[in-house]
Amino acid sequence: MKVSNDIIYVGVNDHDIDLFEGQYEVPLGMAYNSYLIKDDKIAVMDSVDERFGDEWLGNIKEAAGGANVDYLVVQHMEPDHSANITLFMDAYPNATVVASSKAFTMLKNFYDNDYEDRRIVVGEGDTLELGKHELTFITAPMVHWPEVIMTYDKADKVLFTADGFGKFGANDVVDPEGWACEARRYYFGIVGKYGAQVQAVLKKAANLDIEVICPLHGPIINDNLEYYIDTYNTWSSYGVETKGVAIVYTSVYGHTKQAALELEESLKAKGCPRVVVVDLAREDMFETVEDAFRHDTLILATTTYNADIFPFMKTFIYHLLERGYKKRTIGFIENGSWAPAAAKVMRKLLDEAKEIDFLENTVSIKSALNDDSREQIDKLATEIMKNY
Ligand code: FEO
């Protein structure tokens, strides 16, 4: 696959992975992208997951037409990209590794070799001449590790963005939901905490003339770039992507679920622009995390459990806080057969979230819905609708 006349895709698709980075389900598989730039000198951008070393080397050999490769640019040291550096350096004994200073420290820690005699350390604005192509390096700390660099090729107007603009899913399957759904789950799952750092890189990228974005996961972006950059800008600034309400619940015997569904019905009847309802015990946790970041309003509905809250809800709130959840409206539905306390517990947990408007109306159910709690649902829906 060609990115341009001189840039060739040499990455691989993974359909055997069970959990990406040890926790993310990837039903459409995963792609580990790598690119070869063919010029007077030949450079390869990043390696791939450990299990695909031979396939990757085969792709490089074919793309290079059997020629020697001069540079391996290491933009990111997480092992899904760095695991085959040693294999490559053994296969190309005259090659040089190009990476940030922090990346070389990680190379030593991971693979016991920092290639002291075969390396070029680069930082912000440094360049590497290949011939017609000159690569300019842009530091991108914490997108998503501290050593990350991105790389700009002025000749073909290509920005290599490391994990930035990445997406779950292999590149040889068509994602029926398009780009945004799995790119959003990837972004908030993996990079979500580092919005400020993504914003800093977007500001630097705004000064570049870019026609193609080459991420390390997911499809190459060469059309309608403005949409992708705007979307990343919204995500990384914790802006609202879609007006609407995410109702996230856990339910033991179905009564809390019933309250969530009745709130959904009431909101729809009042003309709410969008409502999604999620059963935390059964939906992918990170799909739900992205739903919370995507919409402006989040309703958390759960049972009181051992004087605390149901474990799935506790884990969910932990995932939100860990990713810097902020700038949203939150409301609560609690259930408890003898001493409902879930709303108070959730409110306290969310104290550390910044710029949150908590809704005044809370629904409190004692075991099952009755006229009283149904009236509370109606009041909560009315309060939510004031925002639309
Ligand atoms: Fe794709 Fe942060 O590794």
Tab-separated table of C-alpha atoms and ligand atoms in Angstrom:
chain	number	residue	atom	x	y	z
A	1	MET	CA	0.000	0.000	0.000
A	2	LYS	CA	1.384	3.405	-0.970
A	3	VAL	CA	0.935	6.548	1.098
A	4	SER	CA	2.694	8.578	-1.593
A	5	ASN	CA	5.199	7.874	-4.351
A	6	ASP	CA	7.998	7.397	-1.829
A	7	ILE	CA	6.168	6.336	1.324
A	8	ILE	CA	5.021	2.725	1.547
A	9	TYR	CA	2.921	1.090	4.257
A	10	VAL	CA	4.782	-1.825	5.876
A	11	GLY	CA	2.577	-2.427	8.926
A	12	VAL	CA	0.607	-5.516	9.936
A	13	ASN	CA	-2.909	-6.537	10.993
A	14	ASP	CA	-3.582	-8.534	14.154
A	15	HIS	CA	-6.662	-10.762	14.347
A	16	ASP	CA	-5.438	-12.983	17.182
A	17	ILE	CA	-5.195	-10.437	19.966
A	18	ASP	CA	-7.506	-10.978	22.961
A	19	LEU	CA	-7.035	-7.699	24.844
A	20	PHE	CA	-5.126	-4.689	23.487
A	21	GLU	CA	-2.778	-3.207	26.093
A	22	GLY	CA	-4.058	-5.841	28.507
A	23	GLN	CA	-7.561	-4.399	28.892
A	24	TYR	CA	-9.286	-3.216	25.704
A	25	GLU	CA	-11.437	-5.618	23.722
A	26	VAL	CA	-10.829	-5.195	19.994
A	27	PRO	CA	-13.492	-7.179	18.136
A	28	LEU	CA	-12.226	-5.844	14.793
A	29	GLY	CA	-8.599	-6.706	15.585
A	30	MET	CA	-5.768	-4.210	15.646
A	31	ALA	CA	-3.307	-2.687	13.196
A	32	TYR	CA	0.299	-1.871	14.056
A	33	ASN	CA	1.291	0.622	11.385
A	34	SER	CA	4.808	1.131	10.111
A	35	TYR	CA	5.976	3.065	7.069
A	36	LEU	CA	9.014	2.996	4.809
A	37	ILE	CA	10.289	6.189	3.198
A	38	LYS	CA	12.293	5.501	0.057
A	39	ASP	CA	14.829	8.158	-0.893
A	40	ASP	CA	18.631	8.409	-1.269
A	41	LYS	CA	18.519	7.066	2.273
A	42	ILE	CA	15.744	4.725	3.410
A	43	ALA	CA	13.972	5.177	6.737
A	44	VAL	CA	11.421	2.974	8.485
A	45	MET	CA	8.970	4.575	10.914
A	46	ASP	CA	8.516	2.393	14.031
A	47	SER	CA	8.308	-1.363	14.435
A	48	VAL	CA	5.285	-3.559	15.261
A	49	ASP	CA	3.994	-5.939	17.919
A	50	GLU	CA	6.312	-8.784	18.912
A	51	ARG	CA	4.267	-11.523	17.211
A	52	PHE	CA	4.632	-9.954	13.767
A	53	GLY	CA	8.392	-9.415	13.472
A	54	ASP	CA	8.956	-11.733	10.498
A	55	GLU	CA	5.956	-10.447	8.565
A	56	TRP	CA	7.084	-6.868	9.175
A	57	LEU	CA	10.678	-7.562	8.071
A	58	GLY	CA	9.261	-9.235	4.953
A	59	ASN	CA	7.174	-6.125	4.203
A	60	ILE	CA	10.241	-3.917	4.630
A	61	LYS	CA	12.383	-6.089	2.375
A	62	GLU	CA	9.753	-6.003	-0.347
A	63	ALA	CA	9.110	-2.261	-0.055
A	64	ALA	CA	12.850	-1.473	-0.072
A	65	GLY	CA	13.362	-3.763	-3.060
A	66	GLY	CA	16.008	-5.608	-1.093
A	67	ALA	CA	18.036	-2.413	-0.526
A	68	ASN	CA	19.716	-1.582	2.745
A	69	VAL	CA	17.666	0.409	5.252
A	70	ASP	CA	19.520	3.318	6.832
A	71	TYR	CA	17.301	4.506	9.692
A	72	LEU	CA	14.695	3.181	12.077
A	73	VAL	CA	12.786	6.127	13.508
A	74	VAL	CA	11.302	5.191	16.880
A	75	GLN	CA	8.503	7.584	17.705
A	76	HIS	CA	7.065	5.616	20.616
A	77	MET	CA	8.538	2.941	22.856
A	78	GLU	CA	5.403	1.098	23.972
A	79	PRO	CA	6.033	-2.538	23.024
A	80	ASP	CA	3.217	-2.685	20.463
A	81	HIS	CA	5.637	-0.553	18.404
A	82	SER	CA	9.074	-1.219	19.839
A	83	ALA	CA	9.101	-5.012	20.279
A	84	ASN	CA	10.951	-5.683	17.035
A	85	ILE	CA	13.650	-3.016	17.194
A	86	THR	CA	16.274	-5.609	18.122
A	87	LEU	CA	15.159	-7.906	15.295
A	88	PHE	CA	15.437	-5.016	12.844
A	89	MET	CA	18.834	-3.826	14.084
A	90	ASP	CA	20.178	-7.372	13.762
A	91	ALA	CA	18.735	-7.693	10.242
A	92	TYR	CA	20.179	-4.318	9.183
A	93	PRO	CA	23.563	-4.075	10.915
A	94	ASN	CA	24.379	-0.724	9.300
A	95	ALA	CA	21.132	0.937	10.358
A	96	THR	CA	20.872	3.756	12.884
A	97	VAL	CA	18.084	4.250	15.438
A	98	VAL	CA	16.599	7.761	15.513
A	99	ALA	CA	14.640	8.586	18.675
A	100	SER	CA	14.305	10.961	21.609
A	101	SER	CA	16.672	10.788	24.536
A	102	LYS	CA	13.932	9.334	26.779
A	103	ALA	CA	13.246	6.641	24.184
A	104	PHE	CA	16.859	5.470	24.377
A	105	THR	CA	16.576	5.144	28.162
A	106	MET	CA	13.469	3.006	27.631
A	107	LEU	CA	15.236	0.963	24.946
A	108	LYS	CA	17.909	0.050	27.458
A	109	ASN	CA	15.298	-0.780	30.111
A	110	PHE	CA	13.121	-2.884	27.820
A	111	TYR	CA	15.693	-4.583	25.584
A	112	ASP	CA	19.035	-4.078	27.377
A	113	ASN	CA	20.550	-2.159	24.464
A	114	ASP	CA	20.452	1.564	23.755
A	115	TYR	CA	22.588	1.367	20.595
A	116	GLU	CA	25.194	3.831	21.806
A	117	ASP	CA	27.219	3.504	18.583
A	118	ARG	CA	24.268	3.358	16.219
A	119	ARG	CA	21.969	6.136	17.228
A	120	ILE	CA	20.856	9.694	16.605
A	121	VAL	CA	19.137	11.488	19.479
A	122	VAL	CA	16.557	14.015	18.302
A	123	GLY	CA	14.469	16.689	19.982
A	124	GLU	CA	12.065	19.449	19.035
A	125	GLY	CA	12.694	20.819	15.546
A	126	ASP	CA	15.634	18.539	14.735
A	127	THR	CA	15.785	17.242	11.188
A	128	LEU	CA	16.969	14.165	9.313
A	129	GLU	CA	17.875	14.405	5.615
A	130	LEU	CA	16.967	11.432	3.471
A	131	GLY	CA	17.457	13.180	0.105
A	132	LYS	CA	14.336	14.774	-1.313
A	133	HIS	CA	12.615	14.111	2.011
A	134	GLU	CA	13.648	15.942	5.154
A	135	LEU	CA	12.051	14.710	8.366
A	136	THR	CA	11.360	17.239	11.114
A	137	PHE	CA	10.733	15.924	14.617
A	138	ILE	CA	8.092	17.309	16.938
A	139	THR	CA	8.084	16.317	20.587
A	140	ALA	CA	4.726	15.019	21.820
A	141	PRO	CA	5.258	14.104	25.471
A	142	MET	CA	2.432	12.057	27.036
A	143	VAL	CA	0.707	11.389	23.734
A	144	HIS	CA	0.803	8.804	25.043
A	145	TRP	CA	4.150	8.214	26.829
A	146	PRO	CA	6.807	10.818	27.708
A	147	GLU	CA	9.321	9.850	25.010
A	148	VAL	CA	6.940	10.282	22.075
A	149	ILE	CA	7.921	12.246	18.985
A	150	MET	CA	5.900	12.911	15.886
A	151	THR	CA	7.509	13.407	12.489
A	152	TYR	CA	6.727	15.764	9.631
A	153	ASP	CA	7.759	15.162	6.037
A	154	LYS	CA	7.553	18.464	4.200
A	155	ALA	CA	8.090	16.951	0.740
A	156	ASP	CA	4.876	14.894	0.811
A	157	LYS	CA	3.120	16.963	3.537
A	158	VAL	CA	2.771	13.909	5.752
A	159	LEU	CA	2.529	14.016	9.545
A	160	PHE	CA	3.390	10.772	11.316
A	161	THR	CA	1.420	11.057	14.566
A	162	ALA	CA	2.489	8.044	16.688
A	163	ASP	CA	-0.584	6.994	18.772
A	164	GLY	CA	-2.366	10.259	17.894
A	165	PHE	CA	-5.338	9.771	15.521
A	166	GLY	CA	-5.142	6.038	16.230
A	167	LYS	CA	-8.130	3.721	16.168
A	168	PHE	CA	-9.000	0.214	17.299
A	169	GLY	CA	-9.515	-2.263	14.460
A	170	ALA	CA	-7.343	-3.939	11.836
A	171	ASN	CA	-6.907	-2.139	8.522
A	172	ASP	CA	-8.101	-5.084	6.419
A	173	VAL	CA	-11.649	-5.031	7.818
A	174	VAL	CA	-14.301	-2.424	7.129
A	175	ASP	CA	-15.533	-0.874	10.350
A	176	PRO	CA	-19.325	-0.733	9.935
A	177	GLU	CA	-19.463	2.265	12.276
A	178	GLY	CA	-16.888	4.333	10.390
A	179	TRP	CA	-13.891	5.991	12.006
A	180	ALA	CA	-15.211	7.950	14.979
A	181	CYS	CA	-16.665	5.241	17.227
A	182	GLU	CA	-13.567	3.094	17.666
A	183	ALA	CA	-11.238	6.110	17.393
A	184	ARG	CA	-13.171	7.737	20.249
A	185	ARG	CA	-13.027	4.589	22.398
A	186	TYR	CA	-9.290	4.406	21.660
A	187	TYR	CA	-8.719	8.115	22.411
A	188	PHE	CA	-10.593	8.264	25.725
A	189	GLY	CA	-9.371	4.841	26.786
A	190	ILE	CA	-5.722	5.430	26.067
A	191	VAL	CA	-4.909	9.125	25.704
A	192	GLY	CA	-7.931	10.685	27.480
A	193	LYS	CA	-6.066	11.825	30.573
A	194	TYR	CA	-3.618	13.869	28.503
A	195	GLY	CA	-5.937	16.357	26.802
A	196	ALA	CA	-3.645	19.312	27.577
A	197	GLN	CA	-0.695	17.553	25.942
A	198	VAL	CA	-2.763	16.682	22.851
A	199	GLN	CA	-3.843	20.318	22.648
A	200	ALA	CA	-0.180	21.404	22.755
A	201	VAL	CA	0.680	19.122	19.806
A	202	LEU	CA	-2.389	20.251	17.833
A	203	LYS	CA	-1.166	23.841	18.225
A	204	LYS	CA	2.221	22.884	16.781
A	205	ALA	CA	0.551	20.930	13.955
A	206	ALA	CA	-1.588	23.962	13.076
A	207	ASN	CA	1.567	25.598	11.673
A	208	LEU	CA	2.236	22.727	9.267
A	209	ASP	CA	0.862	22.139	5.803
A	210	ILE	CA	-0.548	18.609	6.222
A	211	GLU	CA	-2.214	16.507	3.536
A	212	VAL	CA	-1.813	13.061	5.095
A	213	ILE	CA	-1.874	11.823	8.701
A	214	CYS	CA	-0.088	8.530	9.299
A	215	PRO	CA	-0.933	7.151	12.761
A	216	LEU	CA	0.507	4.005	14.328
A	217	HIS	CA	-2.940	2.369	14.561
A	218	GLY	CA	-5.910	2.464	12.234
A	219	PRO	CA	-6.380	3.934	8.785
A	220	ILE	CA	-4.184	6.492	7.060
A	221	ILE	CA	-6.084	9.777	6.913
A	222	ASN	CA	-5.770	11.572	3.588
A	223	ASP	CA	-9.174	13.127	3.055
A	224	ASN	CA	-11.254	15.713	4.937
A	225	LEU	CA	-8.442	16.292	7.464
A	226	GLU	CA	-10.285	19.215	8.979
A	227	TYR	CA	-12.970	16.856	10.363
A	228	TYR	CA	-10.412	14.625	12.090
A	229	ILE	CA	-8.406	17.530	13.502
A	230	ASP	CA	-11.575	19.308	14.706
A	231	THR	CA	-12.787	16.096	16.348
A	232	TYR	CA	-9.446	15.648	18.114
A	233	ASN	CA	-9.629	19.259	19.201
A	234	THR	CA	-13.078	18.652	20.762
A	235	TRP	CA	-11.968	15.465	22.516
A	236	SER	CA	-8.726	16.861	23.875
A	237	SER	CA	-10.365	20.066	25.142
A	238	TYR	CA	-13.075	17.982	26.902
A	239	GLY	CA	-15.660	19.689	24.722
A	240	VAL	CA	-19.097	18.235	24.007
A	241	GLU	CA	-19.143	16.277	20.770
A	242	THR	CA	-22.860	15.408	20.766
A	243	LYS	CA	-25.643	17.155	22.675
A	244	GLY	CA	-27.489	14.608	24.769
A	245	VAL	CA	-27.696	12.416	27.843
A	246	ALA	CA	-25.918	9.184	28.709
A	247	ILE	CA	-27.843	7.220	31.340
A	248	VAL	CA	-25.490	4.645	32.824
A	249	TYR	CA	-26.927	2.096	35.229
A	250	THR	CA	-26.341	-1.073	37.173
A	251	SER	CA	-29.315	-3.081	38.306
A	252	VAL	CA	-29.564	-6.206	40.448
A	253	TYR	CA	-33.254	-7.138	40.117
A	254	GLY	CA	-34.350	-4.751	37.361
A	255	HIS	CA	-35.848	-1.883	39.382
A	256	THR	CA	-32.949	0.533	38.830
A	257	LYS	CA	-32.964	-0.462	35.162
A	258	GLN	CA	-36.682	0.368	35.070
A	259	ALA	CA	-35.932	3.833	36.482
A	260	ALA	CA	-33.233	4.384	33.837
A	261	LEU	CA	-35.643	3.373	31.066
A	262	GLU	CA	-38.426	5.565	32.411
A	263	LEU	CA	-36.061	8.529	32.550
A	264	GLU	CA	-35.088	7.799	28.936
A	265	GLU	CA	-38.766	7.712	27.952
A	266	SER	CA	-39.507	10.946	29.786
A	267	LEU	CA	-36.516	12.731	28.192
A	268	LYS	CA	-37.509	11.576	24.719
A	269	ALA	CA	-41.082	12.708	25.312
A	270	LYS	CA	-39.758	16.129	26.300
A	271	GLY	CA	-37.694	16.363	23.089
A	272	CYS	CA	-34.177	15.586	24.359
A	273	PRO	CA	-31.767	15.704	21.370
A	274	ARG	CA	-30.261	12.288	22.141
A	275	VAL	CA	-30.435	9.710	24.939
A	276	VAL	CA	-28.309	6.585	25.286
A	277	VAL	CA	-28.894	4.017	28.042
A	278	VAL	CA	-26.132	1.649	29.098
A	279	ASP	CA	-26.114	-1.390	31.376
A	280	LEU	CA	-22.643	-1.214	32.876
A	281	ALA	CA	-22.563	-4.897	33.761
A	282	ARG	CA	-23.139	-5.936	30.171
A	283	GLU	CA	-21.690	-3.199	27.936
A	284	ASP	CA	-17.980	-2.755	27.282
A	285	MET	CA	-16.676	-0.472	30.056
A	286	PHE	CA	-14.714	1.690	27.609
A	287	GLU	CA	-17.646	2.105	25.225
A	288	THR	CA	-19.399	3.599	28.220
A	289	VAL	CA	-16.433	5.799	29.102
A	290	GLU	CA	-16.553	7.248	25.569
A	291	ASP	CA	-20.332	7.769	25.879
A	292	ALA	CA	-19.737	9.788	29.044
A	293	PHE	CA	-17.133	12.001	27.334
A	294	ARG	CA	-19.152	12.312	24.143
A	295	HIS	CA	-22.337	13.799	25.663
A	296	ASP	CA	-22.946	16.844	27.848
A	297	THR	CA	-25.031	15.145	30.549
A	298	LEU	CA	-24.393	11.961	32.500
A	299	ILE	CA	-26.941	10.245	34.742
A	300	LEU	CA	-25.555	7.586	37.055
A	301	ALA	CA	-28.062	5.069	38.400
A	302	THR	CA	-27.029	2.384	40.832
A	303	THR	CA	-27.882	0.437	43.949
A	304	THR	CA	-26.592	0.879	47.436
A	305	TYR	CA	-24.372	-2.127	48.038
A	306	ASN	CA	-22.578	-3.009	51.291
A	307	ALA	CA	-23.103	0.614	52.371
A	308	ASP	CA	-21.281	1.608	49.185
A	309	ILE	CA	-22.213	1.365	45.490
A	310	PHE	CA	-22.415	-1.540	43.070
A	311	PRO	CA	-18.882	-2.528	41.988
A	312	PHE	CA	-19.343	-1.885	38.236
A	313	MET	CA	-20.392	1.696	38.988
A	314	LYS	CA	-17.440	2.226	41.300
A	315	THR	CA	-15.066	1.000	38.592
A	316	PHE	CA	-16.761	3.204	36.005
A	317	ILE	CA	-16.406	6.343	38.125
A	318	TYR	CA	-12.767	5.416	38.725
A	319	HIS	CA	-12.192	5.220	34.952
A	320	LEU	CA	-13.815	8.637	34.460
A	321	LEU	CA	-11.760	10.312	37.176
A	322	GLU	CA	-8.562	8.695	35.984
A	323	ARG	CA	-9.137	10.280	32.569
A	324	GLY	CA	-9.825	13.755	33.933
A	325	TYR	CA	-13.590	13.752	33.348
A	326	LYS	CA	-14.818	17.355	33.518
A	327	LYS	CA	-16.987	20.140	32.075
A	328	ARG	CA	-20.183	18.062	32.262
A	329	THR	CA	-23.593	17.942	33.993
A	330	ILE	CA	-24.179	14.953	36.284
A	331	GLY	CA	-27.294	13.638	38.016
A	332	PHE	CA	-28.050	10.587	40.145
A	333	ILE	CA	-30.590	7.819	40.578
A	334	GLU	CA	-30.110	5.650	43.644
A	335	ASN	CA	-31.809	2.547	44.902
A	336	GLY	CA	-31.646	0.981	48.378
A	337	SER	CA	-34.084	-1.297	50.120
A	338	TRP	CA	-33.432	-0.063	53.662
A	339	ALA	CA	-30.893	2.755	53.617
A	340	PRO	CA	-30.295	4.261	50.143
A	341	ALA	CA	-26.906	5.977	50.137
A	342	ALA	CA	-25.653	5.506	46.578
A	343	ALA	CA	-26.244	9.097	45.426
A	344	LYS	CA	-24.249	10.461	48.350
A	345	VAL	CA	-21.409	7.996	47.719
A	346	MET	CA	-21.259	8.816	43.978
A	347	ARG	CA	-21.387	12.553	44.667
A	348	LYS	CA	-18.468	12.276	47.076
A	349	LEU	CA	-16.431	10.190	44.620
A	350	LEU	CA	-17.013	12.793	41.910
A	351	ASP	CA	-15.966	15.699	44.122
A	352	GLU	CA	-12.516	15.686	42.526
A	353	ALA	CA	-13.915	16.102	38.982
A	354	LYS	CA	-13.537	19.693	37.756
A	355	GLU	CA	-16.178	22.019	36.309
A	356	ILE	CA	-19.144	19.720	36.977
A	357	ASP	CA	-22.717	20.967	37.403
A	358	PHE	CA	-24.557	18.546	39.650
A	359	LEU	CA	-28.304	18.391	39.031
A	360	GLU	CA	-30.433	19.366	42.032
A	361	ASN	CA	-33.012	16.631	41.560
A	362	THR	CA	-31.940	13.145	42.625
A	363	VAL	CA	-34.174	10.111	42.246
A	364	SER	CA	-34.246	7.928	45.342
A	365	ILE	CA	-35.932	4.544	45.041
A	366	LYS	CA	-36.714	2.245	47.959
A	367	SER	CA	-36.637	-1.195	46.283
A	368	ALA	CA	-39.141	-0.563	43.456
A	369	LEU	CA	-40.547	2.464	41.653
A	370	ASN	CA	-43.697	4.050	43.059
A	371	ASP	CA	-45.635	7.270	42.446
A	372	ASP	CA	-43.194	9.232	44.538
A	373	SER	CA	-40.034	8.091	42.713
A	374	ARG	CA	-41.775	8.415	39.345
A	375	GLU	CA	-42.492	12.034	40.164
A	376	GLN	CA	-38.796	12.471	41.001
A	377	ILE	CA	-37.889	11.011	37.573
A	378	ASP	CA	-40.160	13.549	35.921
A	379	LYS	CA	-38.573	16.394	37.895
A	380	LEU	CA	-35.079	15.191	36.980
A	381	ALA	CA	-36.037	15.029	33.297
A	382	THR	CA	-37.495	18.554	33.463
A	383	GLU	CA	-34.281	19.861	35.055
A	384	ILE	CA	-32.088	18.137	32.422
A	385	MET	CA	-34.181	19.641	29.618
A	386	LYS	CA	-33.417	23.178	30.839
A	387	ASN	CA	-30.006	22.708	29.173
A	388	TYR	CA	-31.510	22.162	25.708
B	1	FEO	FE1	0.208	2.122	20.359
B	1	FEO	FE2	0.967	3.794	23.188
B	1	FEO	O1	1.103	2.422	21.972
